[in-house]
């Protein structure tokens, strides 16, 4: 009698396989697994963050920031994702957009150094 695994087990196997192959610098396989994970569960923000990280490690900061921007759009109130997205924007040379992203969590009329 075979024990059935939960559907989420496959998702997390894809997720960790993508990170493993990213660490091993096998970008094609990492992207294959993260895309399979996104196809399985397209609402999980962490998957888009990992996809951005894979592109960052592959030396493509523009694609990396676009995937972080996709993650940020899924939950605009998440400070962690917003700050991560701003960092990726800076790496891609989008300074003005990064400033706008950071301004979402600063107080109006207060210098940035005091926020």
Tab-separated table of C-alpha atoms in Angstrom:
chain	number	residue	atom	x	y	z
A	1	UNK	CA	0.000	0.000	0.000
A	2	UNK	CA	1.735	3.149	-1.255
A	3	UNK	CA	1.533	6.257	0.914
A	4	UNK	CA	0.333	9.315	-1.007
A	5	UNK	CA	2.472	12.466	-0.704
A	6	UNK	CA	0.810	15.881	-0.384
A	7	UNK	CA	0.712	17.967	-3.570
A	8	UNK	CA	2.936	20.558	-1.926
A	9	UNK	CA	5.788	18.027	-1.671
A	10	UNK	CA	6.387	18.311	-5.418
A	11	UNK	CA	6.354	22.114	-5.218
A	12	UNK	CA	9.036	22.168	-2.525
A	13	UNK	CA	11.100	19.574	-4.381
A	14	UNK	CA	11.099	21.909	-7.414
A	15	UNK	CA	11.888	24.901	-5.183
A	16	UNK	CA	14.885	23.274	-3.516
A	17	UNK	CA	16.118	21.692	-6.769
A	18	UNK	CA	16.128	25.155	-8.362
A	19	UNK	CA	18.173	26.552	-5.477
A	20	UNK	CA	20.532	23.585	-5.592
A	21	UNK	CA	21.243	23.984	-9.309
A	22	UNK	CA	21.599	27.750	-8.875
A	23	UNK	CA	24.234	27.096	-6.210
A	24	UNK	CA	25.973	24.656	-8.576
A	25	UNK	CA	25.911	27.407	-11.258
A	26	UNK	CA	23.718	25.315	-13.571
A	27	UNK	CA	21.419	28.160	-14.583
A	28	UNK	CA	19.435	26.250	-17.217
A	29	UNK	CA	18.462	23.476	-14.814
A	30	UNK	CA	17.770	25.966	-12.017
A	31	UNK	CA	15.415	27.893	-14.303
A	32	UNK	CA	13.763	24.648	-15.429
A	33	UNK	CA	12.883	23.707	-11.854
A	34	UNK	CA	11.802	27.165	-10.716
A	35	UNK	CA	9.565	27.503	-13.782
A	36	UNK	CA	8.017	24.110	-12.966
A	37	UNK	CA	7.401	25.340	-9.415
A	38	UNK	CA	5.806	28.576	-10.667
A	39	UNK	CA	3.596	26.599	-13.044
A	40	UNK	CA	2.568	24.369	-10.101
A	41	UNK	CA	1.812	27.269	-7.706
A	42	UNK	CA	1.842	30.671	-9.445
A	43	UNK	CA	0.793	32.564	-6.307
A	44	UNK	CA	3.828	31.797	-4.129
A	45	UNK	CA	5.946	34.955	-3.910
A	46	UNK	CA	9.087	33.104	-2.804
A	47	UNK	CA	9.269	31.354	-6.178
A	48	UNK	CA	9.576	34.668	-8.003
A	49	UNK	CA	12.253	35.815	-5.554
A	50	UNK	CA	14.259	32.654	-6.240
A	51	UNK	CA	13.849	33.137	-9.993
A	52	UNK	CA	15.196	36.674	-9.636
A	53	UNK	CA	18.118	35.380	-7.581
A	54	UNK	CA	18.936	32.807	-10.280
A	55	UNK	CA	19.106	35.585	-12.882
A	56	UNK	CA	21.208	37.704	-10.520
A	57	UNK	CA	23.702	34.885	-10.083
A	58	UNK	CA	23.712	34.357	-13.864
A	59	UNK	CA	24.817	37.977	-14.316
A	60	UNK	CA	21.526	39.360	-15.656
A	61	UNK	CA	20.501	42.128	-13.205
A	62	UNK	CA	17.711	43.460	-15.448
A	63	UNK	CA	15.854	40.127	-15.631
A	64	UNK	CA	16.525	39.649	-11.920
A	65	UNK	CA	14.894	42.943	-11.011
A	66	UNK	CA	11.908	42.233	-13.279
A	67	UNK	CA	11.203	38.981	-11.416
A	68	UNK	CA	11.536	40.724	-8.057
A	69	UNK	CA	9.172	43.406	-9.308
A	70	UNK	CA	6.709	40.625	-10.209
A	71	UNK	CA	7.003	39.268	-6.646
A	72	UNK	CA	6.570	42.736	-5.171
A	73	UNK	CA	3.403	43.307	-7.224
A	74	UNK	CA	1.864	40.215	-5.617
A	75	UNK	CA	2.131	41.727	-2.109
A	76	UNK	CA	2.779	45.462	-2.127
A	77	UNK	CA	2.603	45.722	1.675
A	78	UNK	CA	5.510	43.345	2.334
A	79	UNK	CA	8.516	45.425	3.419
A	80	UNK	CA	10.973	42.582	2.939
A	81	UNK	CA	9.975	42.025	-0.693
A	82	UNK	CA	9.869	45.782	-1.358
A	83	UNK	CA	13.367	46.346	0.025
A	84	UNK	CA	14.706	43.312	-1.851
A	85	UNK	CA	13.100	44.599	-5.052
A	86	UNK	CA	14.657	48.045	-4.478
A	87	UNK	CA	18.108	46.456	-4.108
A	88	UNK	CA	17.653	44.562	-7.361
A	89	UNK	CA	16.496	47.791	-9.052
A	90	UNK	CA	19.677	49.515	-7.904
A	91	UNK	CA	21.795	46.677	-9.307
A	92	UNK	CA	19.991	47.050	-12.637
A	93	UNK	CA	20.664	50.799	-12.658
A	94	UNK	CA	17.076	51.889	-11.975
A	95	UNK	CA	17.880	54.333	-9.174
A	96	UNK	CA	14.747	56.498	-9.447
A	97	UNK	CA	12.448	53.448	-9.345
A	98	UNK	CA	14.363	52.112	-6.332
A	99	UNK	CA	13.887	55.434	-4.524
A	100	UNK	CA	10.155	55.309	-5.257
A	101	UNK	CA	9.982	51.739	-3.969
A	102	UNK	CA	11.762	52.699	-0.746
A	103	UNK	CA	9.567	55.766	-0.271
A	104	UNK	CA	6.548	53.516	0.297
A	105	UNK	CA	7.804	52.860	3.818
A	106	UNK	CA	9.172	56.253	4.780
A	107	UNK	CA	7.437	59.118	6.521
A	108	UNK	CA	6.563	62.095	4.382
A	109	UNK	CA	8.537	65.266	5.068
A	110	UNK	CA	11.245	63.442	7.043
A	111	UNK	CA	14.764	63.109	5.584
A	112	UNK	CA	15.667	59.591	4.438
A	113	UNK	CA	18.460	59.422	7.025
A	114	UNK	CA	15.907	59.743	9.832
A	115	UNK	CA	13.390	57.171	8.598
